[in-house]
Coordinates of C-alpha atoms and ligand atoms in Angstrom, one line a residue:
M18 CA 17.5 -0.6 11.2
L19 CA 19.7 0.7 8.5
S20 CA 20.4 4.3 8.3
P21 CA 19.1 6.5 5.4
K22 CA 22.8 7.2 4.5
I23 CA 23.2 3.5 3.7
H24 CA 20.4 3.6 1.2
A25 CA 21.5 6.9 -0.2
D26 CA 25.0 5.4 -0.9
R27 CA 23.3 2.3 -2.5
R28 CA 21.5 4.5 -4.9
A29 CA 24.7 6.4 -5.8
R30 CA 26.3 3.0 -6.6
L31 CA 23.3 1.9 -8.6
A32 CA 23.3 5.1 -10.6
A33 CA 27.0 4.7 -11.3
A34 CA 26.5 1.2 -12.5
V35 CA 23.5 1.8 -14.8
N36 CA 24.0 4.4 -17.5
G37 CA 20.7 6.2 -17.7
P38 CA 17.4 6.8 -15.8
I39 CA 16.2 4.2 -13.4
L40 CA 12.6 3.5 -12.2
L41 CA 12.0 1.1 -9.3
M42 CA 8.4 0.4 -8.3
G43 CA 7.5 -0.5 -4.6
S44 CA 4.8 -3.0 -3.9
G45 CA 1.2 -2.0 -3.3
D46 CA -1.5 -3.3 -1.0
R47 CA -3.2 -6.4 -2.3
P48 CA -6.8 -7.1 -1.3
R49 CA -7.5 -10.4 0.4
N50 CA -11.2 -10.2 -0.3
L51 CA -12.5 -6.7 0.0
P52 CA -10.4 -3.7 -1.1
M53 CA -10.1 -2.6 2.5
S54 CA -9.0 -6.0 3.7
T55 CA -5.6 -6.6 2.5
V56 CA -2.9 -9.3 2.8
A57 CA 0.0 -8.4 5.1
F58 CA 2.2 -5.9 3.3
R59 CA 5.6 -6.8 2.3
Q60 CA 7.8 -4.3 0.4
D61 CA 9.6 -5.5 -2.7
S62 CA 13.1 -6.5 -1.6
S63 CA 15.0 -4.4 -4.2
F64 CA 12.9 -1.4 -3.5
L65 CA 13.5 -1.8 0.2
Y66 CA 17.2 -2.2 -0.5
F67 CA 17.5 1.1 -2.3
T68 CA 14.9 3.2 -0.2
G69 CA 14.4 1.7 3.2
C70 CA 10.7 2.6 2.6
T71 CA 8.1 0.4 3.9
H72 CA 5.0 2.3 2.6
S73 CA 2.8 0.8 0.0
G74 CA 2.3 2.2 -3.5
A75 CA 5.7 4.0 -3.6
A76 CA 8.1 4.4 -6.4
L77 CA 11.6 5.7 -7.0
T78 CA 13.4 7.4 -9.9
I79 CA 17.1 8.1 -10.2
V80 CA 17.7 10.4 -13.1
D81 CA 21.2 12.1 -13.6
G82 CA 22.2 10.7 -10.2
R83 CA 19.2 12.5 -8.5
S84 CA 16.7 10.4 -6.6
T85 CA 13.0 11.2 -6.2
L86 CA 10.7 9.2 -4.0
Y87 CA 7.1 9.0 -5.0
L88 CA 4.6 8.3 -2.2
P89 CA 0.7 8.0 -2.2
E90 CA -0.8 11.2 -0.6
P91 CA -3.2 10.4 2.3
A92 CA -6.9 10.4 1.4
D93 CA -9.1 13.2 3.0
D94 CA -10.6 10.8 5.5
D95 CA -7.4 8.9 6.3
A96 CA -7.2 10.7 9.6
L97 CA -10.6 9.4 10.6
W98 CA -10.0 5.7 9.7
H99 CA -6.1 5.3 10.2
G100 CA -5.2 8.1 12.5
A101 CA -3.3 11.2 11.7
S102 CA -0.6 10.6 9.1
R103 CA 2.5 12.5 8.3
T104 CA 2.9 14.4 5.0
I105 CA 4.7 12.7 2.3
A106 CA 7.4 15.3 2.5
E107 CA 7.8 14.3 6.3
L108 CA 7.9 10.7 5.4
G109 CA 10.5 11.3 2.6
E110 CA 12.6 13.4 4.9
T111 CA 12.8 10.6 7.5
L112 CA 14.0 8.3 4.7
G113 CA 16.7 10.9 3.6
F114 CA 15.0 12.0 0.4
E115 CA 15.4 15.6 -0.7
R116 CA 12.7 15.3 -3.4
V117 CA 9.3 13.7 -2.7
R118 CA 6.5 13.8 -5.1
P119 CA 2.9 12.3 -5.0
S120 CA 2.7 9.0 -6.7
G121 CA 0.0 10.2 -9.1
T122 CA 2.5 12.6 -10.8
L123 CA 4.9 9.6 -11.6
E124 CA 3.6 9.0 -15.1
A125 CA 3.8 12.6 -16.2
D126 CA 7.2 13.0 -14.7
V127 CA 8.9 10.3 -16.6
A128 CA 6.9 10.8 -19.8
D129 CA 9.9 12.6 -21.5
L130 CA 12.6 10.1 -20.4
D131 CA 14.0 7.7 -22.9
D132 CA 15.5 4.2 -22.2
I133 CA 14.3 4.0 -18.6
A134 CA 15.7 0.9 -16.9
T135 CA 13.2 -1.0 -14.6
I136 CA 12.3 -4.3 -13.2
A137 CA 9.3 -6.5 -12.5
I138 CA 8.3 -6.8 -8.9
P139 CA 5.8 -9.3 -7.2
D140 CA 3.0 -6.7 -7.5
L141 CA 1.2 -7.2 -10.7
A142 CA -0.5 -3.8 -10.9
Q143 CA 2.8 -1.8 -10.1
T144 CA 4.7 -4.0 -12.7
Q145 CA 2.1 -3.2 -15.2
R146 CA 2.6 0.6 -14.6
A147 CA 6.3 0.1 -14.9
S148 CA 5.8 -1.8 -18.1
Q149 CA 3.7 1.0 -19.6
M150 CA 6.0 3.7 -18.6
T151 CA 9.1 2.1 -20.0
N152 CA 7.5 0.4 -23.0
C153 CA 9.2 -2.7 -21.7
P154 CA 7.3 -6.1 -21.4
L155 CA 7.7 -7.2 -17.8
R156 CA 6.4 -10.3 -16.1
F157 CA 7.5 -11.1 -12.5
G158 CA 9.8 -14.1 -12.6
Q159 CA 10.1 -14.3 -16.4
D160 CA 10.6 -11.1 -18.2
N161 CA 12.3 -9.4 -15.4
G162 CA 13.4 -6.2 -16.9
D163 CA 16.5 -4.3 -17.8
D164 CA 19.7 -6.4 -18.0
R165 CA 22.1 -3.7 -16.7
L166 CA 19.9 -2.9 -13.8
I167 CA 19.3 -6.5 -12.8
S168 CA 23.1 -7.2 -13.0
A169 CA 23.8 -4.2 -10.8
I170 CA 21.1 -5.2 -8.2
I171 CA 22.4 -8.7 -8.0
Q172 CA 26.1 -7.7 -7.8
M173 CA 25.2 -5.3 -4.8
R174 CA 22.5 -7.4 -2.9
R175 CA 24.4 -10.6 -3.1
L176 CA 27.3 -9.4 -1.0
L177 CA 26.1 -8.3 2.5
S178 CA 27.8 -5.6 4.4
E179 CA 28.6 -5.6 8.1
A180 CA 25.6 -3.6 8.8
E181 CA 23.4 -6.2 7.0
L182 CA 25.1 -9.1 8.8
E183 CA 24.3 -7.3 12.1
E184 CA 20.6 -7.3 11.1
M185 CA 20.7 -11.0 10.5
R186 CA 22.7 -11.7 13.7
A187 CA 20.1 -9.8 15.7
T188 CA 17.2 -11.7 14.0
A189 CA 18.9 -15.0 14.5
Q190 CA 18.6 -14.3 18.3
I191 CA 14.8 -14.1 18.0
T192 CA 14.7 -17.2 15.7
R193 CA 16.6 -18.9 18.5
T194 CA 14.2 -17.9 21.2
A195 CA 11.3 -19.0 18.9
H196 CA 12.9 -22.4 18.2
L197 CA 13.6 -23.0 21.9
A198 CA 9.9 -22.2 22.7
A199 CA 8.8 -24.6 20.0
M200 CA 11.0 -27.3 21.5
A201 CA 9.7 -26.7 25.0
A202 CA 6.1 -26.9 23.8
T203 CA 6.7 -30.3 22.3
R204 CA 5.2 -33.3 24.0
P205 CA 3.1 -36.3 23.0
G206 CA -0.4 -35.2 22.6
A207 CA 0.3 -31.6 21.5
H208 CA -0.8 -30.6 18.1
E209 CA 1.5 -29.3 15.3
R210 CA -0.6 -26.0 15.4
E211 CA 0.4 -25.6 19.0
I212 CA 4.0 -25.8 18.2
A213 CA 3.7 -23.4 15.2
A214 CA 1.9 -21.0 17.5
A215 CA 4.6 -21.3 20.2
F216 CA 7.1 -20.4 17.5
Q217 CA 5.2 -17.5 16.1
H218 CA 4.4 -16.1 19.5
E219 CA 8.1 -15.4 20.2
V220 CA 8.5 -13.8 16.8
S221 CA 5.5 -11.6 17.2
R222 CA 6.3 -10.7 20.7
A223 CA 9.6 -9.4 19.4
G224 CA 7.7 -7.2 17.1
L225 CA 8.9 -9.1 14.0
S226 CA 7.2 -11.2 11.4
L227 CA 7.9 -14.6 9.9
A228 CA 10.3 -14.8 7.0
Y229 CA 8.1 -17.5 5.4
P230 CA 5.2 -19.7 6.6
S231 CA 6.8 -22.1 9.1
I232 CA 6.9 -25.8 8.4
V233 CA 6.0 -27.6 11.6
T234 CA 5.3 -31.3 11.0
V235 CA 5.8 -34.9 12.0
R236 CA 5.7 -35.6 8.2
G237 CA 9.0 -34.0 7.6
E238 CA 9.4 -36.0 4.4
V239 CA 6.9 -33.7 2.8
L240 CA 9.5 -31.0 2.0
H241 CA 7.2 -27.9 1.9
N242 CA 4.6 -29.1 4.2
F243 CA 2.6 -26.0 5.3
E244 CA -0.4 -28.0 6.9
Y245 CA -0.7 -28.3 10.7
V246 CA -3.0 -31.4 10.9
N247 CA -1.3 -33.9 13.1
T248 CA -1.2 -34.7 16.9
L249 CA 2.3 -35.5 18.0
S250 CA 2.9 -39.1 19.1
D251 CA 5.6 -40.6 21.2
G252 CA 8.2 -42.0 18.8
Q253 CA 7.8 -39.5 16.0
L254 CA 10.2 -36.8 14.9
L255 CA 9.1 -33.2 14.6
L256 CA 10.7 -31.1 11.9
L257 CA 10.4 -27.2 12.3
D258 CA 11.6 -25.1 9.4
G259 CA 11.1 -21.5 10.5
G260 CA 12.7 -18.1 10.8
A261 CA 12.1 -14.6 11.8
E262 CA 12.4 -11.6 9.5
A263 CA 14.0 -8.3 10.7
A264 CA 12.0 -5.0 10.5
S265 CA 14.6 -4.1 7.9
G266 CA 13.5 -7.1 5.9
Y267 CA 16.5 -9.5 6.4
A268 CA 15.6 -13.2 6.7
T269 CA 16.6 -16.1 8.7
D270 CA 15.9 -19.7 7.7
V271 CA 16.5 -22.4 10.3
T272 CA 15.5 -26.0 10.4
R273 CA 15.7 -28.3 13.4
T274 CA 14.3 -31.8 13.9
W275 CA 13.8 -33.4 17.3
P276 CA 12.1 -36.3 18.9
V277 CA 8.6 -35.6 20.2
S278 CA 9.4 -37.5 23.4
G279 CA 12.9 -35.9 23.8
R280 CA 14.5 -39.3 23.1
F281 CA 15.7 -40.6 19.7
S282 CA 15.2 -44.3 18.9
D283 CA 18.5 -46.0 17.7
R284 CA 17.4 -45.7 14.1
Q285 CA 16.5 -42.1 14.4
R286 CA 19.7 -41.2 16.2
A287 CA 21.8 -43.0 13.5
A288 CA 20.1 -41.0 10.8
Y289 CA 20.3 -37.8 12.8
D290 CA 24.0 -38.2 13.4
A291 CA 24.5 -38.6 9.6
V292 CA 22.7 -35.6 8.7
L293 CA 24.4 -33.5 11.4
A294 CA 27.8 -34.9 10.3
A295 CA 26.9 -34.0 6.7
Q296 CA 25.8 -30.5 7.7
L297 CA 29.0 -29.8 9.9
A298 CA 31.2 -30.9 7.2
S299 CA 29.5 -28.8 4.4
I300 CA 29.5 -25.8 6.8
E301 CA 33.3 -26.2 7.0
L302 CA 33.5 -25.7 3.2
V303 CA 31.6 -22.4 3.2
R304 CA 34.8 -20.4 2.6
A305 CA 35.8 -17.8 0.0
G306 CA 36.7 -19.7 -3.2
T307 CA 34.6 -22.7 -2.6
R308 CA 32.3 -23.8 -5.4
Y309 CA 28.9 -24.1 -3.8
R310 CA 28.2 -27.3 -5.6
D311 CA 31.2 -28.8 -3.6
V312 CA 29.2 -28.0 -0.4
H313 CA 26.3 -29.9 -1.8
T314 CA 28.5 -32.9 -2.9
K315 CA 30.2 -33.0 0.6
S316 CA 26.7 -33.6 2.2
S317 CA 25.7 -36.0 -0.4
H318 CA 28.8 -38.1 0.1
I319 CA 28.4 -38.3 3.9
L320 CA 24.7 -39.2 3.6
A321 CA 25.4 -41.8 0.8
T322 CA 28.0 -43.5 3.1
F323 CA 25.2 -43.6 5.8
L324 CA 22.7 -45.0 3.3
S325 CA 25.2 -47.6 2.1
D326 CA 26.0 -48.6 5.7
E327 CA 22.3 -49.1 6.4
G328 CA 21.9 -51.3 3.3
L329 CA 19.6 -48.8 1.7
L330 CA 21.9 -48.5 -1.2
R331 CA 23.5 -51.4 -2.9
C332 CA 26.5 -49.5 -4.0
D333 CA 29.3 -47.4 -2.2
A334 CA 29.1 -43.7 -1.7
D335 CA 31.2 -42.8 -4.8
A336 CA 28.9 -44.8 -7.0
A337 CA 25.8 -43.3 -5.3
V338 CA 26.8 -39.7 -5.7
E339 CA 27.9 -40.3 -9.3
T340 CA 24.6 -41.8 -10.3
G341 CA 22.3 -39.8 -8.0
A342 CA 21.1 -42.8 -6.1
H343 CA 21.6 -41.1 -2.7
A344 CA 19.2 -38.3 -3.9
L345 CA 16.2 -40.7 -3.4
F346 CA 16.7 -40.0 0.2
F347 CA 18.2 -36.5 -0.1
P348 CA 16.2 -35.0 -3.0
H349 CA 16.9 -31.3 -2.7
G350 CA 19.9 -29.0 -3.0
V351 CA 22.0 -28.2 0.1
G352 CA 20.9 -24.6 0.3
H353 CA 20.7 -21.2 -1.3
L354 CA 21.5 -17.6 -1.0
I355 CA 19.7 -15.8 1.9
G356 CA 19.4 -12.0 2.6
L357 CA 16.4 -9.7 2.1
D358 CA 14.6 -12.7 0.6
V359 CA 14.7 -16.1 2.2
H360 CA 15.7 -17.5 -1.2
D361 CA 17.6 -14.3 -2.0
L362 CA 17.4 -12.9 -5.6
E363 CA 15.5 -16.0 -6.9
N364 CA 12.8 -13.5 -8.4
F365 CA 15.6 -13.1 -11.1
G366 CA 15.6 -16.9 -11.7
D367 CA 19.0 -18.7 -11.7
R368 CA 20.7 -15.4 -12.7
A369 CA 22.0 -14.6 -9.2
A370 CA 23.0 -18.1 -8.3
Y371 CA 24.4 -19.7 -11.4
P372 CA 27.3 -18.0 -13.1
A373 CA 27.7 -18.0 -16.9
G374 CA 28.7 -21.3 -18.2
R375 CA 27.1 -23.3 -15.2
Q376 CA 23.7 -24.9 -15.6
R377 CA 21.6 -26.9 -13.3
S378 CA 22.4 -30.6 -13.3
T379 CA 19.9 -32.8 -15.2
Q380 CA 20.3 -35.5 -12.5
F381 CA 17.4 -36.3 -10.1
G382 CA 17.9 -34.3 -6.8
T383 CA 21.1 -32.3 -7.8
G384 CA 18.9 -30.7 -10.4
Y385 CA 17.3 -28.9 -7.4
L386 CA 20.4 -27.3 -6.2
R387 CA 19.6 -23.5 -6.2
L388 CA 23.1 -22.2 -6.1
D389 CA 26.4 -22.9 -7.9
L390 CA 28.6 -19.9 -7.3
D391 CA 32.2 -19.7 -6.3
L392 CA 31.7 -18.3 -2.7
E393 CA 32.8 -14.7 -1.8
P394 CA 33.1 -12.9 1.5
G395 CA 29.8 -11.3 2.2
M396 CA 27.6 -14.0 0.7
V397 CA 25.2 -15.7 3.1
V398 CA 24.0 -19.1 2.3
T399 CA 22.0 -21.8 4.0
V400 CA 23.4 -25.3 4.6
E401 CA 20.5 -27.7 5.0
P402 CA 21.1 -31.4 4.2
G403 CA 18.4 -33.9 5.1
F404 CA 17.4 -37.5 5.0
Y405 CA 13.8 -38.3 4.1
V406 CA 11.8 -41.4 3.5
V407 CA 9.5 -40.2 0.8
P408 CA 6.7 -42.6 -0.5
A409 CA 6.3 -40.3 -3.6
I410 CA 9.9 -41.1 -4.5
L411 CA 10.2 -44.8 -3.3
D412 CA 6.9 -45.9 -4.9
D413 CA 7.5 -44.1 -8.1
P414 CA 7.7 -46.8 -10.9
Q415 CA 10.2 -44.8 -13.0
L416 CA 12.6 -44.2 -10.3
R417 CA 12.3 -47.7 -9.0
A418 CA 13.2 -49.0 -12.6
Q419 CA 16.0 -46.5 -13.0
F420 CA 17.6 -47.2 -9.6
S421 CA 16.8 -50.9 -9.3
S422 CA 20.4 -52.1 -9.2
L423 CA 21.6 -49.3 -6.9
V424 CA 18.8 -48.9 -4.2
D425 CA 17.4 -51.7 -1.9
F426 CA 13.7 -50.8 -2.2
E427 CA 12.7 -53.7 0.1
R428 CA 15.1 -52.5 2.7
A429 CA 13.7 -48.9 2.1
A430 CA 10.2 -50.3 2.8
E431 CA 11.2 -51.3 6.3
W432 CA 11.8 -47.5 7.0
A433 CA 8.2 -46.6 5.9
G434 CA 6.7 -43.9 8.1
F435 CA 10.1 -42.7 9.3
G436 CA 9.4 -39.1 8.1
G437 CA 12.3 -36.8 7.5
I438 CA 15.2 -35.0 9.1
R439 CA 16.6 -31.7 8.1
I440 CA 19.2 -29.5 9.8
E441 CA 19.6 -26.0 8.4
D442 CA 21.7 -22.9 9.4
D443 CA 22.5 -19.6 7.8
V444 CA 26.2 -19.2 7.2
A445 CA 28.1 -16.1 6.2
V446 CA 31.2 -16.4 4.0
T447 CA 34.2 -14.4 5.5
S448 CA 37.7 -14.0 4.6
G449 CA 38.4 -16.7 7.1
D450 CA 36.2 -19.3 8.9
P451 CA 32.6 -19.6 8.2
E452 CA 30.4 -17.6 10.6
V453 CA 27.2 -19.6 11.4
L454 CA 24.7 -16.8 12.1
T455 CA 22.3 -19.2 13.7
E456 CA 24.6 -21.5 15.6
A457 CA 23.1 -20.8 19.1
I458 CA 20.1 -22.7 18.1
P459 CA 20.6 -26.2 19.7
K460 CA 21.3 -29.1 17.3
A461 CA 23.9 -31.3 19.2
P462 CA 21.6 -34.4 20.2
D463 CA 22.0 -33.9 23.9
E464 CA 21.4 -30.2 24.0
L465 CA 18.4 -30.6 21.6
C466 CA 16.8 -33.3 23.6
A467 CA 17.2 -31.4 26.8
A468 CA 15.3 -28.5 25.3
V469 CA 12.3 -30.7 24.3
G470 CA 9.4 -30.4 26.7
S471 CA 11.4 -28.4 29.1
Ligands
LIG518 N1 12.4 -22.7 4.3 C1 12.7 -23.0 2.9 C2 14.0 -23.5 2.7 O1 14.6 -23.9 3.5 O2 14.5 -23.3 1.7
MN519 MN1 16.4 -22.9 3.3
MN520 MN1 14.2 -23.6 5.7

């Protein structure tokens, strides 16, 4: 866990960057059906970053450099239903706050402040309170709040310190154990649910939670496939995209794809080798000063060469990458920022990931590239190329017409039912070589196959 001093230093930096009073709301509890039955609580990541506070319904003000933490006071019968709780003063002290006030006093406390900077958070009710207190229209993911505050948060959160990287390294160990357990549980006749459970078991056993719902599927071509409905068969590939989240909130995001039987067919092995070659070459580029789009293009080029060699494309790799033809088989971006959020800072739209003067490509596939910064030491990104045979793409009349001279759709039809392969790691940019935080999770074919059903 990060120390209270780290959070206090962050607040001091934030106060120095934003000239004026700051209000940050924490997330509240969200009913799942009844008021007492709530969805699993997750603190807003910016609030967590500046407070370390994982209690629901909290808020923070920073006025003239002085921080005040607002916490809900326990109800009279809380001790009966939830056990004895500490006072808000005790909780605040543990988090390193000198001033702690009951949440209910927040509106009155800020009533006389002008020009309060705030942001929208994923909690609608708390965002609405912030909107009313600041007279600022806020909508999560759209009208995100005060420009100076958002810029300062992005600048700070985007570069991870050594202490934050340590959190991610430790979490990557648990993610490794979970991936190994999922590989070991894989056999023909097992169900996707079983493999998902084997993965989650290791994460829960370590006292952690999932950073996002795991993707565990033999239909890896469905990019965000959160259903577990299939029984595994000999000859299929299983794709598992899953990661643990640290108690401090830092995410990991790792994909491995392995044969259900522990043996690749020749065709599967050729495609796997191409994806792995693309991933390794892209990771090599994760260095200070590299434009992230070039990391994407490197993978695109290597995959396009494979597609051309297999006769799936009627053009060479250069022509494919220029026209976007390769993207019919690699239809997403090669990665994104990762930190406290699995797609870090994407609640602020493209603001954290596309610098001024760079916009998303209008080309099919490359338009989904989530990141186009010049990389700096401290940034952590994913590198996750893939190869997919997607009926929704290959049967699409518009794409077929657009790419008729570049893609051999008849040859592609011979690959129907192949599924998808993605290989994903989390990579820290350093002043030297890239640091692959998740590299201990097997991906070399022999090591990977040895772990299946073991
Ligand atoms: N797990 C979602 C992603 O890889 O971006
Ligand atoms: Mn990812
Ligand atoms: Mn992923």
